[in-house]
Structure formats: C-alpha cells, structure tokens
PDB file of C-alpha atoms in Angstrom:
ATOM      1  CA  MET A   1       9.757 -19.678  19.197  1.00 89.00           C
ATOM      2  CA  LEU A   2       7.326 -17.285  17.664  1.00 95.00           C
ATOM      3  CA  GLU A   3       3.913 -17.710  18.561  1.00 96.00           C
ATOM      4  CA  LEU A   4       1.575 -16.919  15.601  1.00 97.00           C
ATOM      5  CA  TYR A   5      -2.358 -17.216  16.350  1.00 98.00           C
ATOM      6  CA  GLY A   6      -1.745 -19.818  18.159  1.00 96.00           C
ATOM      7  CA  ILE A   7       0.854 -21.735  15.787  1.00 97.00           C
ATOM      8  CA  THR A   8       4.623 -21.687  16.962  1.00 97.00           C
ATOM      9  CA  VAL A   9       7.121 -21.607  14.408  1.00 96.00           C
ATOM     10  CA  ARG A  10      11.160 -21.611  14.812  1.00 96.00           C
ATOM     11  CA  SER A  11      11.925 -19.043  11.993  1.00 97.00           C
ATOM     12  CA  ARG A  12      11.637 -15.757  12.534  1.00 98.00           C
ATOM     13  CA  LEU A  13      12.278 -14.475   8.884  1.00 98.00           C
ATOM     14  CA  LEU A  14       9.124 -15.049   6.722  1.00 98.00           C
ATOM     15  CA  LEU A  15       9.611 -14.859   2.592  1.00 98.00           C
ATOM     16  CA  GLY A  16       7.924 -13.288   0.020  1.00 97.00           C
ATOM     17  CA  THR A  17       7.366 -16.494  -3.308  1.00 96.00           C
ATOM     18  CA  ALA A  18       7.148 -12.829  -6.154  1.00 95.00           C
ATOM     19  CA  ARG A  19      10.014 -12.147  -8.534  1.00 95.00           C
ATOM     20  CA  TYR A  20      12.851 -14.834  -8.312  1.00 96.00           C
ATOM     21  CA  PRO A  21      14.480 -15.482 -11.557  1.00 96.00           C
ATOM     22  CA  SER A  22      12.716 -18.758 -11.852  1.00 95.00           C
ATOM     23  CA  PRO A  23      10.451 -21.338  -9.727  1.00 94.00           C
ATOM     24  CA  ALA A  24      13.089 -23.742  -8.644  1.00 95.00           C
ATOM     25  CA  VAL A  25      15.374 -20.601  -7.275  1.00 97.00           C
ATOM     26  CA  LEU A  26      12.566 -19.541  -5.547  1.00 96.00           C
ATOM     27  CA  SER A  27      11.993 -23.580  -4.334  1.00 97.00           C
ATOM     28  CA  GLU A  28      15.855 -23.155  -3.213  1.00 97.00           C
ATOM     29  CA  ALA A  29      15.831 -20.042  -1.766  1.00 97.00           C
ATOM     30  CA  VAL A  30      13.042 -20.951   1.097  1.00 97.00           C
ATOM     31  CA  ARG A  31      15.389 -24.379   1.907  1.00 96.00           C
ATOM     32  CA  ALA A  32      18.177 -21.893   1.797  1.00 97.00           C
ATOM     33  CA  ALA A  33      16.227 -19.639   4.642  1.00 97.00           C
ATOM     34  CA  ARG A  34      15.064 -22.488   6.398  1.00 95.00           C
ATOM     35  CA  CYS A  35      11.709 -20.389   6.505  1.00 94.00           C
ATOM     36  CA  GLU A  36       8.132 -21.608   8.319  1.00 97.00           C
ATOM     37  CA  VAL A  37       5.750 -19.070   6.372  1.00 97.00           C
ATOM     38  CA  VAL A  38       5.624 -17.506   2.687  1.00 97.00           C
ATOM     39  CA  THR A  39       3.249 -15.149   1.128  1.00 97.00           C
ATOM     40  CA  VAL A  40       1.054 -15.959  -1.544  1.00 97.00           C
ATOM     41  CA  SER A  41      -1.304 -14.327  -3.150  1.00 96.00           C
ATOM     42  CA  LEU A  42      -4.382 -14.845  -5.510  1.00 94.00           C
ATOM     43  CA  ARG A  43      -4.406 -13.049  -9.311  1.00 91.00           C
ATOM     44  CA  ARG A  44      -6.781 -13.892 -12.627  1.00 90.00           C
ATOM     45  CA  GLU A  45      -6.710 -17.351 -13.994  1.00 83.00           C
ATOM     46  CA  ALA A  46      -6.055 -17.592 -17.800  1.00 75.00           C
ATOM     47  CA  GLY A  47      -8.689 -20.998 -17.972  1.00 62.00           C
ATOM     48  CA  GLY A  48      -5.329 -22.469 -20.917  1.00 63.00           C
ATOM     49  CA  LYS A  49      -2.772 -21.438 -19.451  1.00 67.00           C
ATOM     50  CA  ARG A  50      -3.192 -22.506 -15.448  1.00 77.00           C
ATOM     51  CA  ALA A  51       0.185 -20.933 -14.063  1.00 83.00           C
ATOM     52  CA  GLY A  52      -1.228 -20.488 -10.812  1.00 88.00           C
ATOM     53  CA  GLN A  53      -1.887 -24.311 -10.570  1.00 88.00           C
ATOM     54  CA  GLY A  54       1.742 -25.020 -11.198  1.00 89.00           C
ATOM     55  CA  PHE A  55       2.520 -22.730  -8.567  1.00 92.00           C
ATOM     56  CA  TRP A  56       0.484 -23.493  -5.943  1.00 93.00           C
ATOM     57  CA  ALA A  57       2.214 -27.567  -6.471  1.00 93.00           C
ATOM     58  CA  ILE A  58       5.461 -26.118  -6.313  1.00 94.00           C
ATOM     59  CA  VAL A  59       4.739 -24.580  -2.517  1.00 94.00           C
ATOM     60  CA  ARG A  60       3.070 -27.315  -2.165  1.00 94.00           C
ATOM     61  CA  ALA A  61       6.027 -29.675  -1.956  1.00 95.00           C
ATOM     62  CA  LEU A  62       7.798 -27.285   0.181  1.00 95.00           C
ATOM     63  CA  GLY A  63       5.595 -27.814   2.500  1.00 95.00           C
ATOM     64  CA  VAL A  64       5.279 -24.925   4.981  1.00 97.00           C
ATOM     65  CA  ARG A  65       2.115 -22.535   6.393  1.00 97.00           C
ATOM     66  CA  VAL A  66       1.189 -19.771   3.433  1.00 97.00           C
ATOM     67  CA  LEU A  67      -0.089 -16.258   4.553  1.00 98.00           C
ATOM     68  CA  PRO A  68      -2.581 -15.468   1.705  1.00 98.00           C
ATOM     69  CA  ASN A  69      -1.548 -11.637   1.169  1.00 97.00           C
ATOM     70  CA  THR A  70      -4.302  -9.162   0.179  1.00 96.00           C
ATOM     71  CA  ALA A  71      -1.586  -7.192  -2.221  1.00 92.00           C
ATOM     72  CA  GLY A  72      -3.495  -4.897  -4.937  1.00 91.00           C
ATOM     73  CA  CYS A  73      -6.258  -4.187  -2.999  1.00 94.00           C
ATOM     74  CA  HIS A  74      -7.395  -0.521  -3.053  1.00 95.00           C
ATOM     75  CA  SER A  75     -11.012  -0.738  -0.999  1.00 96.00           C
ATOM     76  CA  VAL A  76     -12.340  -2.309   2.229  1.00 97.00           C
ATOM     77  CA  LYS A  77     -14.508  -3.929  -0.038  1.00 95.00           C
ATOM     78  CA  GLU A  78     -11.721  -5.694  -2.333  1.00 94.00           C
ATOM     79  CA  ALA A  79      -9.897  -6.715   0.722  1.00 96.00           C
ATOM     80  CA  VAL A  80     -12.299  -8.873   2.718  1.00 97.00           C
ATOM     81  CA  THR A  81     -13.807 -11.121  -1.140  1.00 95.00           C
ATOM     82  CA  THR A  82     -10.499 -11.193  -1.729  1.00 96.00           C
ATOM     83  CA  ALA A  83      -9.347 -12.611   2.010  1.00 97.00           C
ATOM     84  CA  HIS A  84     -12.679 -14.846   1.345  1.00 97.00           C
ATOM     85  CA  MET A  85     -11.449 -16.121  -1.766  1.00 96.00           C
ATOM     86  CA  ALA A  86      -7.897 -16.583  -0.155  1.00 96.00           C
ATOM     87  CA  ARG A  87      -9.802 -18.604   2.789  1.00 97.00           C
ATOM     88  CA  GLU A  88     -11.455 -20.911   1.150  1.00 96.00           C
ATOM     89  CA  VAL A  89      -8.377 -21.770  -2.402  1.00 95.00           C
ATOM     90  CA  PHE A  90      -5.513 -21.515   0.266  1.00 96.00           C
ATOM     91  CA  GLY A  91      -7.222 -23.507   2.688  1.00 95.00           C
ATOM     92  CA  THR A  92      -6.638 -20.651   5.750  1.00 97.00           C
ATOM     93  CA  ARG A  93      -7.420 -18.950   8.129  1.00 98.00           C
ATOM     94  CA  TRP A  94      -4.143 -17.000   7.995  1.00 98.00           C
ATOM     95  CA  ILE A  95      -4.387 -13.495   5.513  1.00 98.00           C
ATOM     96  CA  LYS A  96      -1.913 -10.713   5.439  1.00 98.00           C
ATOM     97  CA  LEU A  97      -4.282  -7.589   4.734  1.00 98.00           C
ATOM     98  CA  GLU A  98      -3.280  -4.903   2.769  1.00 97.00           C
ATOM     99  CA  VAL A  99      -4.867  -2.782   1.594  1.00 97.00           C
ATOM    100  CA  ILE A 100      -3.193   0.014  -0.546  1.00 96.00           C
ATOM    101  CA  GLY A 101      -3.518   3.908  -0.277  1.00 95.00           C
ATOM    102  CA  GLU A 102      -1.199   5.673  -2.491  1.00 92.00           C
ATOM    103  CA  GLU A 103       0.649   3.980  -5.523  1.00 90.00           C
ATOM    104  CA  ASP A 104       4.141   5.515  -5.683  1.00 91.00           C
ATOM    105  CA  THR A 105       4.586   4.590  -2.176  1.00 90.00           C
ATOM    106  CA  LEU A 106       2.798   1.781  -1.677  1.00 92.00           C
ATOM    107  CA  GLN A 107       1.293   2.880   1.407  1.00 94.00           C
ATOM    108  CA  PRO A 108      -1.647   0.792   3.336  1.00 96.00           C
ATOM    109  CA  ASP A 109      -4.650   3.433   3.243  1.00 97.00           C
ATOM    110  CA  VAL A 110      -4.709   2.407   7.060  1.00 97.00           C
ATOM    111  CA  PHE A 111      -8.567   3.313   7.511  1.00 98.00           C
ATOM    112  CA  ALA A 112      -9.525   1.057   5.067  1.00 98.00           C
ATOM    113  CA  LEU A 113      -7.354  -1.426   7.028  1.00 98.00           C
ATOM    114  CA  VAL A 114      -8.607  -0.614  10.106  1.00 98.00           C
ATOM    115  CA  GLU A 115     -12.229  -0.875   8.543  1.00 98.00           C
ATOM    116  CA  ALA A 116     -11.465  -4.301   6.985  1.00 98.00           C
ATOM    117  CA  ALA A 117      -9.416  -5.183   9.579  1.00 98.00           C
ATOM    118  CA  ALA A 118     -12.432  -5.589  12.146  1.00 98.00           C
ATOM    119  CA  ILE A 119     -14.600  -7.166   9.783  1.00 98.00           C
ATOM    120  CA  LEU A 120     -12.544  -9.676   8.735  1.00 98.00           C
ATOM    121  CA  CYS A 121     -11.639 -10.527  12.509  1.00 98.00           C
ATOM    122  CA  ARG A 122     -16.064 -10.492  12.892  1.00 98.00           C
ATOM    123  CA  ASP A 123     -15.512 -13.620  10.206  1.00 97.00           C
ATOM    124  CA  GLY A 124     -13.343 -15.503  12.254  1.00 98.00           C
ATOM    125  CA  PHE A 125     -10.157 -14.341  10.166  1.00 98.00           C
ATOM    126  CA  GLU A 126      -6.151 -14.454  12.102  1.00 98.00           C
ATOM    127  CA  VAL A 127      -5.543 -11.413  10.138  1.00 98.00           C
ATOM    128  CA  PHE A 128      -1.207  -9.959   9.920  1.00 98.00           C
ATOM    129  CA  PRO A 129      -2.733  -6.513   9.045  1.00 98.00           C
ATOM    130  CA  TYR A 130       0.252  -4.616   6.759  1.00 98.00           C
ATOM    131  CA  THR A 131       0.395  -1.358   8.694  1.00 97.00           C
ATOM    132  CA  THR A 132       2.809   1.287   9.230  1.00 96.00           C
ATOM    133  CA  GLU A 133       4.652   2.294  12.433  1.00 97.00           C
ATOM    134  CA  ASP A 134       1.487   4.366  13.494  1.00 97.00           C
ATOM    135  CA  LEU A 135       0.862   3.816  17.413  1.00 97.00           C
ATOM    136  CA  VAL A 136      -2.831   4.581  17.168  1.00 97.00           C
ATOM    137  CA  VAL A 137      -3.857   2.996  13.762  1.00 98.00           C
ATOM    138  CA  ALA A 138      -1.947  -0.006  16.259  1.00 98.00           C
ATOM    139  CA  GLN A 139      -4.028   0.293  18.619  1.00 98.00           C
ATOM    140  CA  ARG A 140      -6.876   0.591  16.499  1.00 98.00           C
ATOM    141  CA  LEU A 141      -6.202  -2.781  14.706  1.00 98.00           C
ATOM    142  CA  LEU A 142      -5.536  -4.848  17.479  1.00 98.00           C
ATOM    143  CA  ALA A 143      -8.608  -3.329  18.754  1.00 98.00           C
ATOM    144  CA  GLY A 144     -10.641  -5.044  16.101  1.00 98.00           C
ATOM    145  CA  GLY A 145      -9.373  -8.263  16.945  1.00 98.00           C
ATOM    146  CA  CYS A 146      -5.873  -8.381  15.540  1.00 98.00           C
ATOM    147  CA  ARG A 147      -2.560 -10.528  16.899  1.00 98.00           C
ATOM    148  CA  VAL A 148      -0.008  -9.309  15.506  1.00 98.00           C
ATOM    149  CA  LEU A 149       0.946  -6.631  13.578  1.00 98.00           C
ATOM    150  CA  MET A 150       3.449  -6.198  10.583  1.00 98.00           C
ATOM    151  CA  PRO A 151       4.254  -2.618  10.385  1.00 98.00           C
ATOM    152  CA  TRP A 152       6.794  -1.481   7.267  1.00 97.00           C
ATOM    153  CA  ALA A 153       9.815  -0.417   7.552  1.00 96.00           C
ATOM    154  CA  ALA A 154      10.141   1.716   4.255  1.00 95.00           C
ATOM    155  CA  PRO A 155       8.369   1.480   1.058  1.00 94.00           C
ATOM    156  CA  ILE A 156       7.492  -2.331  -0.568  1.00 93.00           C
ATOM    157  CA  GLY A 157      10.388  -2.956  -2.761  1.00 91.00           C
ATOM    158  CA  SER A 158      12.600   0.373  -1.766  1.00 93.00           C
ATOM    159  CA  GLY A 159      15.471  -1.589  -0.009  1.00 94.00           C
ATOM    160  CA  ARG A 160      15.790   1.209   2.681  1.00 96.00           C
ATOM    161  CA  GLY A 161      15.708  -0.415   6.067  1.00 96.00           C
ATOM    162  CA  LEU A 162      14.225   1.376   9.126  1.00 97.00           C
ATOM    163  CA  ASN A 163      12.979   4.337   7.988  1.00 95.00           C
ATOM    164  CA  ASN A 164      11.257   5.317  11.080  1.00 96.00           C
ATOM    165  CA  LEU A 165      13.611   4.076  14.388  1.00 96.00           C
ATOM    166  CA  PHE A 166      12.065   6.509  16.720  1.00 95.00           C
ATOM    167  CA  ALA A 167       8.055   5.474  16.399  1.00 96.00           C
ATOM    168  CA  LEU A 168       9.009   1.636  15.614  1.00 97.00           C
ATOM    169  CA  ARG A 169      11.125   1.503  19.022  1.00 97.00           C
ATOM    170  CA  ALA A 170       7.747   3.096  20.763  1.00 97.00           C
ATOM    171  CA  LEU A 171       5.439   0.770  19.211  1.00 97.00           C
ATOM    172  CA  ARG A 172       7.972  -2.521  20.238  1.00 97.00           C
ATOM    173  CA  ALA A 173       7.865  -0.382  23.721  1.00 97.00           C
ATOM    174  CA  HIS A 174       3.961  -0.004  23.716  1.00 97.00           C
ATOM    175  CA  PHE A 175       3.078  -3.709  22.530  1.00 97.00           C
ATOM    176  CA  PRO A 176       6.028  -5.704  24.387  1.00 97.00           C
ATOM    177  CA  ALA A 177       3.323  -8.391  24.378  1.00 96.00           C
ATOM    178  CA  VAL A 178       1.753  -8.399  20.634  1.00 98.00           C
ATOM    179  CA  PRO A 179       4.492 -10.031  17.645  1.00 98.00           C
ATOM    180  CA  LEU A 180       5.407  -7.670  15.708  1.00 98.00           C
ATOM    181  CA  ILE A 181       7.310  -8.293  12.571  1.00 98.00           C
ATOM    182  CA  ILE A 182       8.545  -5.864   9.989  1.00 98.00           C
ATOM    183  CA  ASP A 183       7.063  -6.478   6.655  1.00 95.00           C
ATOM    184  CA  ALA A 184       8.095  -4.404   3.377  1.00 93.00           C
ATOM    185  CA  GLY A 185      11.654  -2.251   3.020  1.00 95.00           C
ATOM    186  CA  LEU A 186      14.389  -4.335   4.163  1.00 97.00           C
ATOM    187  CA  GLY A 187      17.397  -4.223   1.987  1.00 97.00           C
ATOM    188  CA  VAL A 188      19.744  -5.861   3.173  1.00 98.00           C
ATOM    189  CA  PRO A 189      21.062  -8.776   5.939  1.00 98.00           C
ATOM    190  CA  SER A 190      22.026  -6.538   8.528  1.00 98.00           C
ATOM    191  CA  HIS A 191      18.487  -4.318   8.452  1.00 98.00           C
ATOM    192  CA  ALA A 192      16.455  -7.521   9.341  1.00 98.00           C
ATOM    193  CA  ALA A 193      19.712  -8.180  12.336  1.00 98.00           C
ATOM    194  CA  GLN A 194      18.643  -4.680  13.574  1.00 98.00           C
ATOM    195  CA  ALA A 195      14.753  -5.077  13.317  1.00 98.00           C
ATOM    196  CA  LEU A 196      15.430  -7.925  15.818  1.00 98.00           C
ATOM    197  CA  GLU A 197      17.924  -6.609  18.057  1.00 97.00           C
ATOM    198  CA  LEU A 198      14.979  -3.307  18.660  1.00 97.00           C
ATOM    199  CA  GLY A 199      12.574  -7.007  19.687  1.00 97.00           C
ATOM    200  CA  PHE A 200      10.126  -7.683  17.074  1.00 98.00           C
ATOM    201  CA  ASP A 201       9.994 -10.653  16.714  1.00 98.00           C
ATOM    202  CA  ALA A 202      10.092 -11.464  12.407  1.00 98.00           C
ATOM    203  CA  VAL A 203      10.591 -10.353   9.826  1.00 98.00           C
ATOM    204  CA  LEU A 204       9.081 -10.897   5.995  1.00 98.00           C
ATOM    205  CA  VAL A 205      11.001 -10.268   2.870  1.00 97.00           C
ATOM    206  CA  ASN A 206      10.700 -10.691  -0.569  1.00 97.00           C
ATOM    207  CA  THR A 207      12.564  -8.184  -2.943  1.00 96.00           C
ATOM    208  CA  ALA A 208      16.009  -8.302  -1.195  1.00 97.00           C
ATOM    209  CA  VAL A 209      15.996 -11.755  -1.561  1.00 98.00           C
ATOM    210  CA  ALA A 210      14.894 -12.495  -4.849  1.00 97.00           C
ATOM    211  CA  GLN A 211      16.041  -9.343  -6.635  1.00 97.00           C
ATOM    212  CA  ALA A 212      19.831 -10.555  -5.095  1.00 97.00           C
ATOM    213  CA  ARG A 213      22.230 -11.424  -7.632  1.00 98.00           C
ATOM    214  CA  ASP A 214      22.118 -14.576  -5.721  1.00 98.00           C
ATOM    215  CA  PRO A 215      18.700 -15.232  -4.424  1.00 98.00           C
ATOM    216  CA  VAL A 216      19.583 -18.406  -2.580  1.00 98.00           C
ATOM    217  CA  GLN A 217      22.612 -17.230  -0.595  1.00 98.00           C
ATOM    218  CA  MET A 218      20.654 -13.841   0.309  1.00 98.00           C
ATOM    219  CA  ALA A 219      18.246 -16.155   1.787  1.00 98.00           C
ATOM    220  CA  ALA A 220      20.090 -17.969   3.959  1.00 98.00           C
ATOM    221  CA  ALA A 221      22.614 -14.128   4.489  1.00 98.00           C
ATOM    222  CA  PHE A 222      19.399 -13.148   5.945  1.00 98.00           C
ATOM    223  CA  ALA A 223      18.031 -16.023   8.088  1.00 98.00           C
ATOM    224  CA  GLN A 224      22.041 -16.084  10.026  1.00 98.00           C
ATOM    225  CA  ALA A 225      20.773 -11.897  10.556  1.00 98.00           C
ATOM    226  CA  VAL A 226      17.725 -12.712  11.718  1.00 98.00           C
ATOM    227  CA  GLU A 227      18.999 -15.658  14.332  1.00 98.00           C
ATOM    228  CA  ALA A 228      22.174 -12.694  15.045  1.00 98.00           C
ATOM    229  CA  GLY A 229      19.676 -10.324  16.276  1.00 98.00           C
ATOM    230  CA  HIS A 230      16.974 -12.296  17.827  1.00 98.00           C
ATOM    231  CA  ALA A 231      20.201 -14.084  19.621  1.00 98.00           C
ATOM    232  CA  ALA A 232      21.446 -10.505  20.503  1.00 98.00           C
ATOM    233  CA  ARG A 233      18.493  -9.197  21.705  1.00 97.00           C
ATOM    234  CA  LEU A 234      18.071 -11.833  23.900  1.00 97.00           C
ATOM    235  CA  ALA A 235      22.395 -11.077  25.443  1.00 97.00           C
ATOM    236  CA  GLY A 236      20.754  -7.430  26.162  1.00 95.00           C
ATOM    237  CA  PRO A 237      22.512  -5.119  24.191  1.00 94.00           C
ATOM    238  CA  ILE A 238      24.183  -2.167  26.229  1.00 93.00           C
ATOM    239  CA  GLU A 239      23.111   1.329  26.339  1.00 91.00           C
ATOM    240  CA  PRO A 240      24.878   3.595  23.526  1.00 90.00           C
ATOM    241  CA  ARG A 241      27.098   6.532  25.143  1.00 92.00           C
ATOM    242  CA  ASP A 242      28.375   9.866  23.632  1.00 94.00           C
ATOM    243  CA  LEU A 243      31.996   9.699  25.413  1.00 93.00           C
ATOM    244  CA  ALA A 244      34.450   6.668  25.604  1.00 92.00           C
ATOM    245  CA  ALA A 245      34.671   4.068  28.260  1.00 88.00           C
ATOM    246  CA  PRO A 246      38.178   1.726  28.521  1.00 88.00           C
ATOM    247  CA  SER A 247      37.736  -1.512  27.289  1.00 89.00           C
ATOM    248  CA  THR A 248      41.144  -2.694  29.177  1.00 89.00           C
ATOM    249  CA  PRO A 249      40.772  -2.110  32.770  1.00 86.00           C
ATOM    250  CA  VAL A 250      43.228   0.850  33.962  1.00 82.00           C
ATOM    251  CA  VAL A 251      43.740  -0.810  37.428  1.00 85.00           C
ATOM    252  CA  GLY A 252      47.565  -1.444  37.459  1.00 85.00           C
ATOM    253  CA  THR A 253      48.616  -0.054  34.322  1.00 84.00           C
ATOM    254  CA  ALA A 254      52.560   0.338  33.818  1.00 87.00           C
ATOM    255  CA  PHE A 255      54.358   3.541  34.094  1.00 86.00           C
ATOM    256  CA  THR A 256      51.260   5.591  36.194  1.00 77.00           C
ATOM    257  CA  GLY A 257      53.214   6.548  39.052  1.00 73.00           C
TER     258      GLY A 257
ATOM    259  CA  MET B   1     -25.198 -14.376 -23.559  1.00 92.00           C
ATOM    260  CA  ARG B   2     -22.277 -12.580 -22.985  1.00 95.00           C
ATOM    261  CA  ILE B   3     -20.518 -11.847 -19.333  1.00 96.00           C
ATOM    262  CA  LEU B   4     -17.670 -10.526 -18.002  1.00 96.00           C
ATOM    263  CA  VAL B   5     -14.825 -13.235 -16.956  1.00 95.00           C
ATOM    264  CA  ASN B   6     -11.565 -11.139 -15.199  1.00 93.00           C
ATOM    265  CA  GLY B   7     -11.882  -8.641 -17.217  1.00 94.00           C
ATOM    266  CA  ALA B   8     -12.913 -10.016 -20.772  1.00 93.00           C
ATOM    267  CA  TRP B   9     -16.320 -10.336 -22.064  1.00 95.00           C
ATOM    268  CA  ARG B  10     -16.481 -13.774 -23.663  1.00 93.00           C
ATOM    269  CA  GLU B  11     -20.266 -15.598 -25.222  1.00 93.00           C
ATOM    270  CA  SER B  12     -21.196 -17.828 -22.618  1.00 92.00           C
ATOM    271  CA  ALA B  13     -24.414 -20.435 -22.498  1.00 91.00           C
ATOM    272  CA  GLY B  14     -25.255 -19.916 -19.272  1.00 84.00           C
ATOM    273  CA  GLY B  15     -26.454 -21.610 -16.918  1.00 92.00           C
ATOM    274  CA  GLU B  16     -24.959 -22.234 -12.894  1.00 95.00           C
ATOM    275  CA  LEU B  17     -21.544 -21.055 -12.406  1.00 96.00           C
ATOM    276  CA  ALA B  18     -20.335 -24.470 -12.002  1.00 95.00           C
ATOM    277  CA  GLU B  19     -21.623 -25.534 -15.819  1.00 95.00           C
ATOM    278  CA  VAL B  20     -20.344 -21.667 -17.166  1.00 94.00           C
ATOM    279  CA  LEU B  21     -16.867 -22.493 -14.901  1.00 93.00           C
ATOM    280  CA  ALA B  22     -16.104 -25.757 -17.029  1.00 92.00           C
ATOM    281  CA  GLU B  23     -17.929 -24.384 -20.315  1.00 92.00           C
ATOM    282  CA  LEU B  24     -14.285 -21.424 -19.608  1.00 90.00           C
ATOM    283  CA  GLY B  25     -11.871 -24.295 -18.278  1.00 88.00           C
ATOM    284  CA  TYR B  26     -12.142 -24.333 -15.207  1.00 89.00           C
ATOM    285  CA  GLY B  27     -13.565 -27.955 -14.523  1.00 82.00           C
ATOM    286  CA  ASP B  28     -10.757 -29.088 -11.698  1.00 84.00           C
ATOM    287  CA  ALA B  29      -8.518 -25.806 -11.309  1.00 87.00           C
ATOM    288  CA  VAL B  30      -8.022 -25.220  -7.977  1.00 90.00           C
ATOM    289  CA  VAL B  31      -9.844 -21.333  -7.986  1.00 93.00           C
ATOM    290  CA  ALA B  32     -11.960 -18.996  -5.966  1.00 95.00           C
ATOM    291  CA  THR B  33     -14.553 -17.181  -7.522  1.00 95.00           C
ATOM    292  CA  ALA B  34     -16.688 -14.706  -7.154  1.00 95.00           C
ATOM    293  CA  VAL B  35     -19.915 -13.026  -9.155  1.00 96.00           C
ATOM    294  CA  ASN B  36     -20.440  -9.267  -9.642  1.00 95.00           C
ATOM    295  CA  GLY B  37     -18.079  -7.804  -6.385  1.00 91.00           C
ATOM    296  CA  GLU B  38     -19.408 -10.998  -4.132  1.00 93.00           C
ATOM    297  CA  PHE B  39     -17.392 -14.232  -2.905  1.00 95.00           C
ATOM    298  CA  VAL B  40     -19.119 -17.479  -4.196  1.00 97.00           C
ATOM    299  CA  ALA B  41     -18.065 -20.175  -2.124  1.00 96.00           C
ATOM    300  CA  ALA B  42     -17.350 -23.159  -4.498  1.00 95.00           C
ATOM    301  CA  ALA B  43     -20.122 -25.499  -2.419  1.00 95.00           C
ATOM    302  CA  ALA B  44     -22.175 -23.020  -3.356  1.00 96.00           C
ATOM    303  CA  ARG B  45     -21.295 -22.615  -7.383  1.00 96.00           C
ATOM    304  CA  ALA B  46     -23.950 -25.069  -8.641  1.00 95.00           C
ATOM    305  CA  ALA B  47     -26.323 -23.598  -7.930  1.00 96.00           C
ATOM    306  CA  THR B  48     -25.348 -19.896  -8.629  1.00 96.00           C
ATOM    307  CA  PRO B  49     -27.054 -19.009 -11.456  1.00 96.00           C
ATOM    308  CA  VAL B  50     -24.895 -16.703 -13.747  1.00 96.00           C
ATOM    309  CA  ALA B  51     -27.027 -14.177 -15.404  1.00 95.00           C
ATOM    310  CA  ASP B  52     -26.753 -12.082 -18.675  1.00 95.00           C
ATOM    311  CA  GLY B  53     -24.057  -9.313 -17.867  1.00 95.00           C
ATOM    312  CA  ASP B  54     -22.453 -10.275 -14.759  1.00 96.00           C
ATOM    313  CA  ARG B  55     -18.926 -10.278 -13.334  1.00 96.00           C
ATOM    314  CA  ILE B  56     -17.474 -12.737 -12.536  1.00 95.00           C
ATOM    315  CA  GLU B  57     -13.833 -13.189 -10.920  1.00 94.00           C
ATOM    316  CA  VAL B  58     -11.158 -16.494 -10.887  1.00 94.00           C
ATOM    317  CA  LEU B  59      -8.252 -16.124  -9.372  1.00 94.00           C
ATOM    318  CA  ALA B  60      -5.667 -18.721  -8.852  1.00 93.00           C
ATOM    319  CA  PRO B  61      -2.991 -18.805  -6.156  1.00 95.00           C
ATOM    320  CA  MET B  62       0.025 -16.807  -7.787  1.00 94.00           C
ATOM    321  CA  GLN B  63       3.047 -15.200  -6.103  1.00 94.00           C
ATOM    322  CA  GLY B  64       3.210 -12.814  -3.824  1.00 93.00           C
ATOM    323  CA  GLY B  65       5.110 -11.159  -1.233  1.00 92.00           C
TER     324      GLY B  65
END
C-alpha cells in the first residue's frame, strides 16, 4: 500500500487524462489500469461550449481521486493562483505543482518551483512537485513542506525512460521514507517496471498510454509492469556482477575425475 | 464597459463578478475565477465588483497529465 498525504492507495500507477483518442477510451484505459488517481487540469472555458463541464462529468463517473496540475504555468504567481482555482473546482488539497522553465524540454523551473511549493504548503495545500532528479532541489522542496516528490524520468512526452539512473538511485537512497513518484518521460511498461524495481513508489504515465495504438491494452500492460516491478523490489533483486556464476551446482558433475 | 474575458475583449453591463458570469453564460457552470490575476473564490463573487478594463479568467476542468 502506498500512502500519499495520509491517503492509502493500492495502485502504484497514476494516469494522466490528456491526449486520448476519445473520452470513452480514456474511461476504459483508467479501468484497465485499475488506477485510483488521475491527473486533471484547468483551462479557459468558452461560455457556450461547456467542454470542461462534460469532461468533469466523465471523470467523476470514474470514481477515482483527482490530482489537479498547474500545467502551463511559468511563474510562481501563475502557479499559486492556478492551484487556488484548482482547489475550489476539484475540491481537493492535492496539487501537482508544475512550473515550466524551458519550452523545448518542458524542464521544471526548480527555483520557482521551490518558492511556489513553500507558499502552497503554507496555504494548506498537499503539494506533489514535478521536479528534476536534483538532490538539493529535493531537499529544498521537503524543507518547504512537501511530503511527496515527483521527479521526472525524461522530458514530458519523450518516452525515453529513466534518463539519469545514477541520480535517481541517489535520490531514492537519500529519501527512503519519502514517497517518490516518477513523473514524465516513460515510454513503455519496462520503464515503469524499472522504476519500481529501483524502489520508486509509483509512476505517473500519460502520453505512453494515451498515444499508444491501443491505449486500453497499454494501460493494462503498464499496470502489470508496475505490479511486477514492485513485487521484484520486495523480493530483493540480486546485485549485477561482471563474471559468470554457474547457476547449476558444480558438485557431483560427471566426468570430473 | 469593456472587460477582457479569457483573453478576449467583451462588452458587459458590469456589476459584481457573479452577475458578469451569468451574463457571459457561466451561471451554473463548474468554474474557477480570477480577476486581474488574483483568485476570486466562488463565495466572494457576489461581492467582487468588476470594473472597466478588468481581466477576468474563467477556468474549467480539462484533460491534463
């Protein structure tokens, strides 16, 4: 079981809700993933069209917990204001805090992130900061009141998997008791399994599922990978070594004298 | 008077934010609002006057990752 700000969740796979071929496929993918937390966002609503109202009805029908994000924000002020708006609309203190610092990589502006996270924690939010693998930034986020971290694997939507294994391992080792959710950059289920094998508590996936040829099947595949990775972590993987070690016992081998 | 709603200039009869939202067709919608970059809670809309030239953001739930 994974505990996030006092809430226990069974599934270690969180899903984004964007870029699916249709609302029906989104709903089916969420069910196939057996996920309990989905991310959502806020956007300008055109008065007559009411697109947001329809989407919200679909998400509520899924019966899952929502994690609103501040995607698209580029400053502390924008992110803090958006978080307040999200808290009211979605009725949750949870906020996935994103402050984007660079357009090509969508890399977090970690300086603004640390500042915004501290403000929001003081305002009573439960902040899930979308951050890099940087250890010092992680320390600052925790010092500011965050009790969950969401380090990236690779740039959003890139599908490259765990780009910086060394730093991610260090992050896990430094904060053994902090829930760490790998967010962004995973492409295939084996990336998710690897994250869980390394001891990360969960993964958040969007593009890799939503843009797959069959998002529902891919959602199920990610769910299985996450379960396998977590089970492997609990089972205690062997250490890699450079030379062979025979798996078949050598004692009693025939023709040996 | 003219106000900027979600980035587009609109004519409005003015009044409190709650009245302006109703005028714009958001009366019963699940939305969050900000005026001139400051969050305005739903409970405060009836006591938040909108002035000529104000920037109003009306945000609704949307897909996100």
